[in-house]
Coordinates of C-alpha atoms in Angstrom, one line a residue:
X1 CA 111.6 119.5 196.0
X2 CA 109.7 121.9 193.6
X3 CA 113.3 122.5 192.1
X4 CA 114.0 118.6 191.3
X5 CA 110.8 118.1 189.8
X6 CA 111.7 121.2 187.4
X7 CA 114.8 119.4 186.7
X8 CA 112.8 116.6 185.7
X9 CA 110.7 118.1 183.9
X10 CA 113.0 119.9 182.3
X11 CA 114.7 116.9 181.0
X12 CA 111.3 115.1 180.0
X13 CA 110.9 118.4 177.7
X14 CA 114.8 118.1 176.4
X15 CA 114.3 114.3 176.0
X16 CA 110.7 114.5 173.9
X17 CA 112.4 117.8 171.7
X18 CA 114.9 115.5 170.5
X19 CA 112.8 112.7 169.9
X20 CA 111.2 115.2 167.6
X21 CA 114.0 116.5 166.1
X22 CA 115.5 113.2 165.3
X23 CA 111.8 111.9 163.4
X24 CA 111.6 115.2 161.3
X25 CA 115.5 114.6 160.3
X26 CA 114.5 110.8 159.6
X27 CA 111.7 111.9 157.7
X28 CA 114.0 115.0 155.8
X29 CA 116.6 112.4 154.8
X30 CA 114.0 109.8 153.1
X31 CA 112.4 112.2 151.2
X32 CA 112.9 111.9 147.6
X33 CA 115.5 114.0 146.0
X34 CA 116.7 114.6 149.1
X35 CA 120.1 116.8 149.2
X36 CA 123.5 115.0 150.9
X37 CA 123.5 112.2 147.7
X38 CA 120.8 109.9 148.9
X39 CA 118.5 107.7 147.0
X40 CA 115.2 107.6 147.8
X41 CA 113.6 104.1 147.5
X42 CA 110.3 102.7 145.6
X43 CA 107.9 100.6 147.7
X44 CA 108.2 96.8 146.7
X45 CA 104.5 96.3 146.1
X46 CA 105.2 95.7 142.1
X47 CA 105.4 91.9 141.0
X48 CA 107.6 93.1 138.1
X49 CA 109.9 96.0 137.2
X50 CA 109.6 96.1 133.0
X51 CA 112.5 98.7 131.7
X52 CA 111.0 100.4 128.2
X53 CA 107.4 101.0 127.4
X54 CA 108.1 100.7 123.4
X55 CA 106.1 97.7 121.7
X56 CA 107.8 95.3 123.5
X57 CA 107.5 96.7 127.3
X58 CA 104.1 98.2 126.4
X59 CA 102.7 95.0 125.6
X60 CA 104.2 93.0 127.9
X61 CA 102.8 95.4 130.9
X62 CA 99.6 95.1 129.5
X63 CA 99.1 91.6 129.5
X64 CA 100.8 90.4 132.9
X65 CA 99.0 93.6 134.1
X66 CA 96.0 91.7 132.9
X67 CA 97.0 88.6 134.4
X68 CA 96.8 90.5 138.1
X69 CA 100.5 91.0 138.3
X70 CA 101.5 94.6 139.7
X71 CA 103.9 96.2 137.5
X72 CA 105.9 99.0 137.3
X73 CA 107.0 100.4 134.0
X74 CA 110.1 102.6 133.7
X75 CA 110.3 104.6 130.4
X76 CA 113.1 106.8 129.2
X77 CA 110.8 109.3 127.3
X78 CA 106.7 108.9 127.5
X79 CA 106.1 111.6 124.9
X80 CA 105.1 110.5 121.5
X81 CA 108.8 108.7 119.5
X82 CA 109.5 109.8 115.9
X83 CA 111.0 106.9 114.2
X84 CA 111.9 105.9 110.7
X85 CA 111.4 102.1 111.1
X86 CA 109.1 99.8 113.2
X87 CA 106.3 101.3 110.6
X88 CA 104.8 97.8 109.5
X89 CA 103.2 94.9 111.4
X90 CA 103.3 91.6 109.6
X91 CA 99.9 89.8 109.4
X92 CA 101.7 87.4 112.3
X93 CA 102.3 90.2 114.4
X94 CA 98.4 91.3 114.1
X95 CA 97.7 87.8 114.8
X96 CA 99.7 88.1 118.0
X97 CA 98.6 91.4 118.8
X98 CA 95.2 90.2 118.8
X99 CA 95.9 87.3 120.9
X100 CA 96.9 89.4 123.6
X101 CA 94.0 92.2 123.4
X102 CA 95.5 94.6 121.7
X103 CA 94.2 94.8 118.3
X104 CA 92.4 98.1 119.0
X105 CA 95.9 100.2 119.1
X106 CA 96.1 100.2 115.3
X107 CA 92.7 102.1 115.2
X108 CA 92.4 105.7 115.0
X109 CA 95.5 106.2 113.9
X110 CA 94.8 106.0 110.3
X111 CA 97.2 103.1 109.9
X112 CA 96.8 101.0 106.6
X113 CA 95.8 97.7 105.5
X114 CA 99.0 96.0 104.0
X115 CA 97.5 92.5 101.5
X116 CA 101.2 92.2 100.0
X117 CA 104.4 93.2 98.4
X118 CA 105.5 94.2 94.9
X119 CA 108.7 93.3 94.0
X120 CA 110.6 95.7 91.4
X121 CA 114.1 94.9 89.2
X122 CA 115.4 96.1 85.6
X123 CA 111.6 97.5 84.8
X124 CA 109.5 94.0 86.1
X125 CA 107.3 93.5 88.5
X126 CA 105.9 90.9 90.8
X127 CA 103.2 91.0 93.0
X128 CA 103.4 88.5 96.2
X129 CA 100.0 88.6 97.9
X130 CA 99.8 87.4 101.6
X131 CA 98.2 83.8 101.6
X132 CA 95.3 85.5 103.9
X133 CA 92.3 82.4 102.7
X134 CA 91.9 81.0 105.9
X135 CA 92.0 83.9 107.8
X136 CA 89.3 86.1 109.0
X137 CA 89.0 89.2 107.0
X138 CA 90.4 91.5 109.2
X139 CA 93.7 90.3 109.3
X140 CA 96.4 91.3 107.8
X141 CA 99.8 93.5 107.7
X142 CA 99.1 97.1 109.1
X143 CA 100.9 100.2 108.3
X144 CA 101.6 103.1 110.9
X145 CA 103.2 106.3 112.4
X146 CA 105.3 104.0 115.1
X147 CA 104.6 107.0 117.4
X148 CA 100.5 106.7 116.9
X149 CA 101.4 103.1 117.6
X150 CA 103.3 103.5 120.6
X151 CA 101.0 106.1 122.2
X152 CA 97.6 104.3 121.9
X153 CA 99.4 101.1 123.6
X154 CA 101.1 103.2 126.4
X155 CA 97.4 104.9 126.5
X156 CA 95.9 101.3 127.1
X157 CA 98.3 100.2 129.8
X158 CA 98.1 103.2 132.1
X159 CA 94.1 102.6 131.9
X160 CA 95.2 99.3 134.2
X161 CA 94.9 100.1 138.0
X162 CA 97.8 97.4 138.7
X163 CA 100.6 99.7 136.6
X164 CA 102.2 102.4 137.2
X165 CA 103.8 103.6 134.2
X166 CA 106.8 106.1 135.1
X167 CA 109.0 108.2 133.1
X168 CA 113.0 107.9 134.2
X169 CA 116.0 106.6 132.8
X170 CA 117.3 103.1 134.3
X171 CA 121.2 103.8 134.8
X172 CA 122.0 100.3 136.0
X173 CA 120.3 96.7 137.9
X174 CA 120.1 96.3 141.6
X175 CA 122.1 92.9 142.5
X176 CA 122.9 91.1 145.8
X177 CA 124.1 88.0 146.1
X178 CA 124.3 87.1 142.3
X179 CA 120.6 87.9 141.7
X180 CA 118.9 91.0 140.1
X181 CA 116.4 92.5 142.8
X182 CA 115.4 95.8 140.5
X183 CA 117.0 98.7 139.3
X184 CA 118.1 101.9 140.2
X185 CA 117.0 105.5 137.7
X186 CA 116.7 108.7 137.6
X187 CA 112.8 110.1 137.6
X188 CA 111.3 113.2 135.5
X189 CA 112.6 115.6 138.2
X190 CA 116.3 113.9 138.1
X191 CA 115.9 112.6 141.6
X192 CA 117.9 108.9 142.4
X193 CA 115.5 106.4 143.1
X194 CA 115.4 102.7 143.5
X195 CA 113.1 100.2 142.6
X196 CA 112.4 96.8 144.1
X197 CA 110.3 94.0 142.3
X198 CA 111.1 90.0 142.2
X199 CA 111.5 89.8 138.1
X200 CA 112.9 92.9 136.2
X201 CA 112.3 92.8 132.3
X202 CA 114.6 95.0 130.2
X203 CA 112.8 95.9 127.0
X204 CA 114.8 99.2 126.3
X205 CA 115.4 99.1 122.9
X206 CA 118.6 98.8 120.3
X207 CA 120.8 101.5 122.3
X208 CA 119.8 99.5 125.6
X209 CA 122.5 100.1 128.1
X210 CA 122.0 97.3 130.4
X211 CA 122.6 94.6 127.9
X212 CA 126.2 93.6 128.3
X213 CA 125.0 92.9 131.9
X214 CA 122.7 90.3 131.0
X215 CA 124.0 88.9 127.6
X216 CA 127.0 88.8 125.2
X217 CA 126.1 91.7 122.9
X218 CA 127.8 90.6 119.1
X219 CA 126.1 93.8 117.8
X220 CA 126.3 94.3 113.9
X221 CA 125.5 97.6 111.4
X222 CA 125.2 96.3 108.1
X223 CA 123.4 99.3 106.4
X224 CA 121.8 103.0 107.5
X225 CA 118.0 103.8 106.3
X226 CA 117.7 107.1 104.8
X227 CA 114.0 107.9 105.2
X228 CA 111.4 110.5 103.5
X229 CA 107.7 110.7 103.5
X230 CA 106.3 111.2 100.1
X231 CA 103.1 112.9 100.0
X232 CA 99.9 112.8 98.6
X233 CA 100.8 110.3 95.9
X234 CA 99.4 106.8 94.7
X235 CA 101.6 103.1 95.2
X236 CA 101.5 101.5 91.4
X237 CA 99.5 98.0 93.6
X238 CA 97.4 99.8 96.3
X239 CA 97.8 98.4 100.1
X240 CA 100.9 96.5 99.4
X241 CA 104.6 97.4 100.3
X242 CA 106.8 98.2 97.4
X243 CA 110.2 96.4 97.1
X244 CA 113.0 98.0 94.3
X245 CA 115.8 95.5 94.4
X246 CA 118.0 98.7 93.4
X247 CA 122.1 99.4 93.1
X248 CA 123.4 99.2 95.8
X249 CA 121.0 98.0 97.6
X250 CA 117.0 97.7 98.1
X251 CA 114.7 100.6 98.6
X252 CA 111.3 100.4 100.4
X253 CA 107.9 102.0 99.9
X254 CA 104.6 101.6 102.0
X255 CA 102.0 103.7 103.1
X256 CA 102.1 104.8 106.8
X257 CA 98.9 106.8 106.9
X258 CA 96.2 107.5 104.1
X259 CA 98.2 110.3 102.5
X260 CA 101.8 109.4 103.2
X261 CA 103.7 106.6 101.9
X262 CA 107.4 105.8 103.8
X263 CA 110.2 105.9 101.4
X264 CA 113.6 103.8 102.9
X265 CA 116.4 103.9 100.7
X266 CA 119.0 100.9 102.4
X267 CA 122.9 102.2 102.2
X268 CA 125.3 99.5 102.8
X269 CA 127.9 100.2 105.6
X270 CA 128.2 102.7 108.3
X271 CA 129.0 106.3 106.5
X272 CA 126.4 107.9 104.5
X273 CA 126.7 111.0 102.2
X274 CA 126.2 114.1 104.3
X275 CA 122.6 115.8 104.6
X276 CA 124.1 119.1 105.5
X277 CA 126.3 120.0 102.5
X278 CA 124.0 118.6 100.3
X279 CA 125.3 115.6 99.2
X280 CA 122.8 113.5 100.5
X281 CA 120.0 115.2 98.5
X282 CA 122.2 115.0 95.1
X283 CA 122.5 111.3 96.1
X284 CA 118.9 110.6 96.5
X285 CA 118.0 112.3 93.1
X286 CA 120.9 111.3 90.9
X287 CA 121.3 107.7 91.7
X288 CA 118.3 106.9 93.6
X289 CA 115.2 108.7 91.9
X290 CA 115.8 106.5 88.4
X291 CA 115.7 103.3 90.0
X292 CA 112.3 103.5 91.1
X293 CA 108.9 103.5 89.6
X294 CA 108.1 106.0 87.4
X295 CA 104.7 107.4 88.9
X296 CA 106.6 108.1 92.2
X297 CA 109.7 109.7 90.9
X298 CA 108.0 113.4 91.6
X299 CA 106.7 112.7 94.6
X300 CA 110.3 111.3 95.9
X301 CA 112.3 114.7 94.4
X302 CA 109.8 116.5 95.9
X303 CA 110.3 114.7 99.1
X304 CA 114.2 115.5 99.0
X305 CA 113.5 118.9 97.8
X306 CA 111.3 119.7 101.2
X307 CA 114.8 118.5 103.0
X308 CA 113.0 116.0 106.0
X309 CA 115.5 113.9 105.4
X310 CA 116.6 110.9 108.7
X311 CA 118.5 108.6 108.8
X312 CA 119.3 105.7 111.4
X313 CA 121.7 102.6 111.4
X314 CA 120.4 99.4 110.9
X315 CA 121.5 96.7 113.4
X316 CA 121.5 93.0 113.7
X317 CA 122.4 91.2 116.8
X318 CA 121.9 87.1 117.7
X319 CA 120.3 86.6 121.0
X320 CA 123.0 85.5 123.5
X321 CA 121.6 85.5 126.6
X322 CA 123.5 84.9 130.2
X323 CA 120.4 83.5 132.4
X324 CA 120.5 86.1 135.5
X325 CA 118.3 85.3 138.8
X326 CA 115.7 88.0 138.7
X327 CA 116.4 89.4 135.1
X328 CA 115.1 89.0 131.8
X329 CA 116.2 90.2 128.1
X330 CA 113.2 91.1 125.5
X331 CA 112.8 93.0 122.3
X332 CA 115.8 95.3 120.7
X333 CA 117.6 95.0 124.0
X334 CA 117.8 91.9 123.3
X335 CA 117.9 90.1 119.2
X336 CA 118.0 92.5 116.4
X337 CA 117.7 91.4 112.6
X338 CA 117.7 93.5 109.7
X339 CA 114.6 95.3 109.3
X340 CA 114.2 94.6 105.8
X341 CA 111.5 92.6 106.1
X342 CA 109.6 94.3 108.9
X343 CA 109.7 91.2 111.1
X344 CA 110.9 93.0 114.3
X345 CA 107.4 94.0 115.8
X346 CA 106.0 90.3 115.2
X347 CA 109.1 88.8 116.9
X348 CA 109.1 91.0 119.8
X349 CA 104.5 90.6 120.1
X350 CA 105.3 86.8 120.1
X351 CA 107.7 87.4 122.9
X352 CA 105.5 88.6 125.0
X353 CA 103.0 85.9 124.3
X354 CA 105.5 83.4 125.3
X355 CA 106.7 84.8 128.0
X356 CA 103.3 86.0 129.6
X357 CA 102.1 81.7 128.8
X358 CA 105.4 81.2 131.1
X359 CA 104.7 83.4 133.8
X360 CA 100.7 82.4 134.1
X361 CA 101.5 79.2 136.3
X362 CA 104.0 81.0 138.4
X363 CA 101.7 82.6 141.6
X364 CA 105.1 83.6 143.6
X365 CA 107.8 84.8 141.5
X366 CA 110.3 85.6 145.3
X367 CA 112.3 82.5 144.7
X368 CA 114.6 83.9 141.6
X369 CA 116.8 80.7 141.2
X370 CA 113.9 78.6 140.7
X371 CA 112.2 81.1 138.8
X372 CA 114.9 82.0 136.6
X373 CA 115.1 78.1 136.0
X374 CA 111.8 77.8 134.4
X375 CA 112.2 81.2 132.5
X376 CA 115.1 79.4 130.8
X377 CA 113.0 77.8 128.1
X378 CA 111.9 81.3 126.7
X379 CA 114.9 81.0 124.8
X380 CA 114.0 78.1 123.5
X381 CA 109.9 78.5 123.0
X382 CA 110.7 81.6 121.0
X383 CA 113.3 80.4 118.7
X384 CA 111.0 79.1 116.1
X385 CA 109.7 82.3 115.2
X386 CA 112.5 84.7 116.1
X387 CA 115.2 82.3 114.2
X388 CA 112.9 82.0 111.0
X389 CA 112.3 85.9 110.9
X390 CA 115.7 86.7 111.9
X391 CA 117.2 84.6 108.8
X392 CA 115.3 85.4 106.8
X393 CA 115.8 88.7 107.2
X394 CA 119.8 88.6 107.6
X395 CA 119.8 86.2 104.3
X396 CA 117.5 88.5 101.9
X397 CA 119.3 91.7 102.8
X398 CA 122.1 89.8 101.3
X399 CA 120.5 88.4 98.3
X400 CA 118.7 91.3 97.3
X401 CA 121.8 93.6 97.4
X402 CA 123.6 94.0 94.0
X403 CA 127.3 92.7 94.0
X404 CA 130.1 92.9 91.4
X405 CA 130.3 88.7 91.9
X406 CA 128.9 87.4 88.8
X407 CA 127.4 84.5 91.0
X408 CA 125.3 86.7 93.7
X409 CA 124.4 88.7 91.1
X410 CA 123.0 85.3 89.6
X411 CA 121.4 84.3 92.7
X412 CA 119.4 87.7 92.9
X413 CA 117.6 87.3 89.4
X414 CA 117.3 83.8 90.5
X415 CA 115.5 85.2 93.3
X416 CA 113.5 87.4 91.5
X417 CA 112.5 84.8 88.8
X418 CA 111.9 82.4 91.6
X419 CA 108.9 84.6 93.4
X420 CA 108.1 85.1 89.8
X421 CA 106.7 81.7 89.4
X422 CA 103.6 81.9 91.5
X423 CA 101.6 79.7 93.9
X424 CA 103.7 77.7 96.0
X425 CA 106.7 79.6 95.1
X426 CA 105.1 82.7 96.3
X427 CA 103.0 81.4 99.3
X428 CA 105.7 79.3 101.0
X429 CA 108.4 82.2 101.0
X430 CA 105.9 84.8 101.9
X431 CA 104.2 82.6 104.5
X432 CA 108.0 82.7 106.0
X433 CA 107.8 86.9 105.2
X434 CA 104.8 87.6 107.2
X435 CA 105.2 85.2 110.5
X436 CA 102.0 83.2 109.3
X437 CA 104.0 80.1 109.0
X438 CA 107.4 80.4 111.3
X439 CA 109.0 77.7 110.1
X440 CA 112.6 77.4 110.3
X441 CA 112.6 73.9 108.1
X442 CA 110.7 75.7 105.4
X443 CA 113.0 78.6 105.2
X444 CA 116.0 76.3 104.7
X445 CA 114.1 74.4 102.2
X446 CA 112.7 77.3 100.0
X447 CA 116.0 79.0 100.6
X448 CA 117.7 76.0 98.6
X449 CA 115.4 75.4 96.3
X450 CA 115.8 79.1 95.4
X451 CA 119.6 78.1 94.6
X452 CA 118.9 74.7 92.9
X453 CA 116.8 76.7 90.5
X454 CA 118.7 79.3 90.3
X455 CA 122.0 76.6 89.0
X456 CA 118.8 74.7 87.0
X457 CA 118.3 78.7 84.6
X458 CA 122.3 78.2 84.0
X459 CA 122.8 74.7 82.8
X460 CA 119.4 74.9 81.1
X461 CA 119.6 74.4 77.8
X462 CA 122.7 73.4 77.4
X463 CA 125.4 73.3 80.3
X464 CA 129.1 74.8 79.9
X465 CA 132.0 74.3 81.6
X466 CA 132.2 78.0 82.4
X467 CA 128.0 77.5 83.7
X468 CA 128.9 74.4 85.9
X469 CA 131.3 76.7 87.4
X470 CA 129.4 79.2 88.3
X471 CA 126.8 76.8 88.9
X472 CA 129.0 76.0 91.8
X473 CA 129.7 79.0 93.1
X474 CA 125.9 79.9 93.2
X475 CA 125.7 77.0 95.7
X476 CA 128.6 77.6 97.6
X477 CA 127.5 81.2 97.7
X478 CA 123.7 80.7 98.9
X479 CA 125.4 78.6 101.7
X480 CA 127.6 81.0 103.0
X481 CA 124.9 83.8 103.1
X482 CA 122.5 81.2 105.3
X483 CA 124.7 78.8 107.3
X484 CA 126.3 81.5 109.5
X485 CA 123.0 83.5 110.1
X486 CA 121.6 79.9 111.7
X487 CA 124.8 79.1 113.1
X488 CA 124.3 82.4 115.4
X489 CA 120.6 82.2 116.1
X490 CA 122.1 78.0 116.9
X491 CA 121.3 75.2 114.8
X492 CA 120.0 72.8 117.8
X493 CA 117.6 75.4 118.8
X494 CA 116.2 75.9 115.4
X495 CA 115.8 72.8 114.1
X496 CA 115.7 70.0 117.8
X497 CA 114.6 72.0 120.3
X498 CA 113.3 69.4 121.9
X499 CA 116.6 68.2 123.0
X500 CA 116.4 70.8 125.2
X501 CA 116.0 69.7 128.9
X502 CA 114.1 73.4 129.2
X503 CA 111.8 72.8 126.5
X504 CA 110.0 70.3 128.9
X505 CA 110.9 72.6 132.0
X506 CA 107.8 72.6 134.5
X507 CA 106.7 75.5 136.6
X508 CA 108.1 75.8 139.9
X509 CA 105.9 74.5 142.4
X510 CA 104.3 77.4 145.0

């Protein structure tokens, strides 16, 4: 008797050891970063996954963070970015950056008050003031270190309960069944993790890998910036971006701080002249340095001379989006234009301010088809804005570069002389500049009565044969720099968007 109850208790003991055993290797194998290829997985308490924490993500955390939505915020790199572009806020992208609380993330970081541009060729000058009247005084353009920028807005977000704002590198999206249910990344420590969340957001930027998953990517490089801080020396028109329509092509000034001013000299195509052997430098201060005003011709040698010299490709790419269940494109991941004309931060701000209007209704966002359905009209609520910027930029990039054709090089002066003229001729085109009056109408009207002017200076006084001709070819010309830019952004979403059966798209009922 007392030997069968040892063998029973004998196998109670065996029976509750591996009972233990088994929970601690249970336990061992979730752990995070575990060995033997496993990937440890995120709890599914966020509302939305957002991919990027630049302007775009940042902002868009922020204010669905501030709507109650949990969110959790992948970055590839939270330290401070060091950029060359995404320097200058249009006066409409304060406007939107107000709209959504964020308006104290250009203080403290010394960023500048920007009232204008000056616009330079053969020796004159024109100054285009932003039609700012009925506007409170404290908007305006602002001018920045993109990093300060960038910082103070992650800084804001991770003051939000409701978002956790993690550092890791998304290396591709979660599907099943045809719909998006997060993402999987690598964190800090390299461990393989996966997220789960209803509605994933990609924000991450113009070398975004996960495009081509959610759009058709038609990704152009038209030009490379070449940029230089000059130091400690005054613009000729104080607070106001400088504009040289130079040869090749134009070259930018504007003050990022109150003793730096951000040089960016625009070099058509792909290849640039080399930093390291020098050429670069020889470049800059042979064929750039004469073309541009005189009082900041030392300050710009001595900028090359110092050697800080970057450079980064510029990129334009049409939003093309394929609507995913669970996904959703924003910012550089998703429609590039020329930055040119510093539009990109006010396109991406009023993003997020359509999107977060969108998603307010929306109390359960589980049902992705239905979900995705009503997210469909983003694409067309944003066009007005994004399409006006976005040609505009695409079509002055064009005109403003110098060209052997005897007619563009015609409808550059024409340009010139146009802004030249003043009042309406300056406020319409620069109300299109600085996203206070998206328009797309507008553009194409100020866009062709820059041409019809510009044929007017060549029949006037007395027309030629030879002058009707290139009269002609003026037109022709100004048509085929515009019409294929709004072909791409897509003509029926530009100008009739409310043929759109999305553009009257209700919320999906909860």
């Amino acid at each position: 008797m007392v030997a069968m109850e040892q063998y029973i208790f004998g196998g109670f003991l065996a029976l509750l050891s591996g009972f233990v055993l088994l929970h601690f290797l249970r336990r061992e194998n979730k752990t995070p970063g575990s060995r033997g290829g496993l990937t440890a997985e995120v709890g599914g308490e966020a509302d939305i996954i957002i991919v990027g924490a630049g302007v775009a993500g940042a902002a868009l955390a922020y204010t669905l963070a501030k709507d109650g939505r949990h969110v959790h915020v992948i970055e590839r790199d939270l330290t401070e970015p060091d950029r060359i572009v995404g320097e200058l806020l249009q006066p409409g992208g304060y406007l939107k950056l107000v709209e959504l609380g964020l308006e104290d993330c250009v203080g403290d970081i010394d960023a500048q008050r920007v009232l204008g541009y000056a616009l330079y060729k053969d020796g004159r000058n024109a100054v285009l003031p932003y039609p700012l009247e009925n506007f409170h005084s404290d908007v305006s353009g602002r001018s920045f270190h993109n990093g300060r920028f960038v910082q103070r807005m992650r800084e804001k977000v991770s003051t939000l309960s409701n978002v956790r704002l993690e550092q890791g590198t998304v290396t591709s999206l979660t599907e099943q069944e045809g719909m998006v249910k997060g993402v999987q990344y690598k964190n800090k420590n390299g461990q393989e993790m996966t997220a789960y969340a209803p509605l994933t957001i990609i924000c991450d930027g113009c070398f975004s890998n996960l495009r081509s998953s959610l759009c058709t990517p038609k990704v152009e490089n038209p030009s490379c910036f070449v940029g230089l801080i000059l130091e400690n020396c005054e613009l000729p028109f104080a607070n106001h971006g400088h504009v040289v329509l130079g040869d090749p092509s134009p070259i930018l000034f504007y003050p990022i701080s109150s003793t730096e001013i951000r040089c960016l000299v625009d070099i058509p195509g792909q290849k640039v002249p080399s930093i390291a052997n020098g050429e670069m430098a020889n470049y800059l201060k042979t064929v750039v340095a004469p073309q541009i005003p005189l009082q900041l011709q030392d300050s710009f040698i001595a900028a090359v001379g110092k050697g800080n010299i970057r450079t980064m490709p510029n990129r334009s790419m049409p939003a093309n989006p394929h609507p995913n269940p669970g996904a959703l494109l924003m910012g550089d991941a998703f429609n590039m234009r020329h930055p040119l004309t510093g539009g990109g931060m006010t396109v991406a701000l009023s993003d997020v301010v359509v999107l977060r209007d969108l998603l307010r209704p929306i109390n359960d966002l589980h049902d992705s088809p239905t979900v995705s359905k009503h997210l469909e009209s983003f694409y067309t609520l944003r066009k007005s804005v994004a399409s006006t910027i976005n040609t505009l930029a695409g079509a002055l990039y064009k005109v403003f570069c110098a060209s052997p054709d005897q007619a563009r090089q015609e409808m550059r002066q024409a340009c010139f002389d146009y802004l030249s003229l003043g009042g309406i001729f300056i406020k319409g085109p620069v109300s299109l500049l600085s996203g206070l009056n998206p328009c797309p109408l507008s553009l194409l009207l100020h866009f062709f009565a820059l041409a019809v002017y510009g044929v007017g200076r060549l029949l006037l006084p007395f027309p030629s044969p030879k002058r009707i001709l290139l009269g002609a070819r003026l037109l022709s010309g100004a048509s085929g720099i515009v019409l294929p830019i709004i072909k791409a952004e897509g003509v029926r979403q530009m100008f009739f968007p409310a043929t759109f059966p999305a553009y009257y798209r209700a919320p999906p009922l909860n």
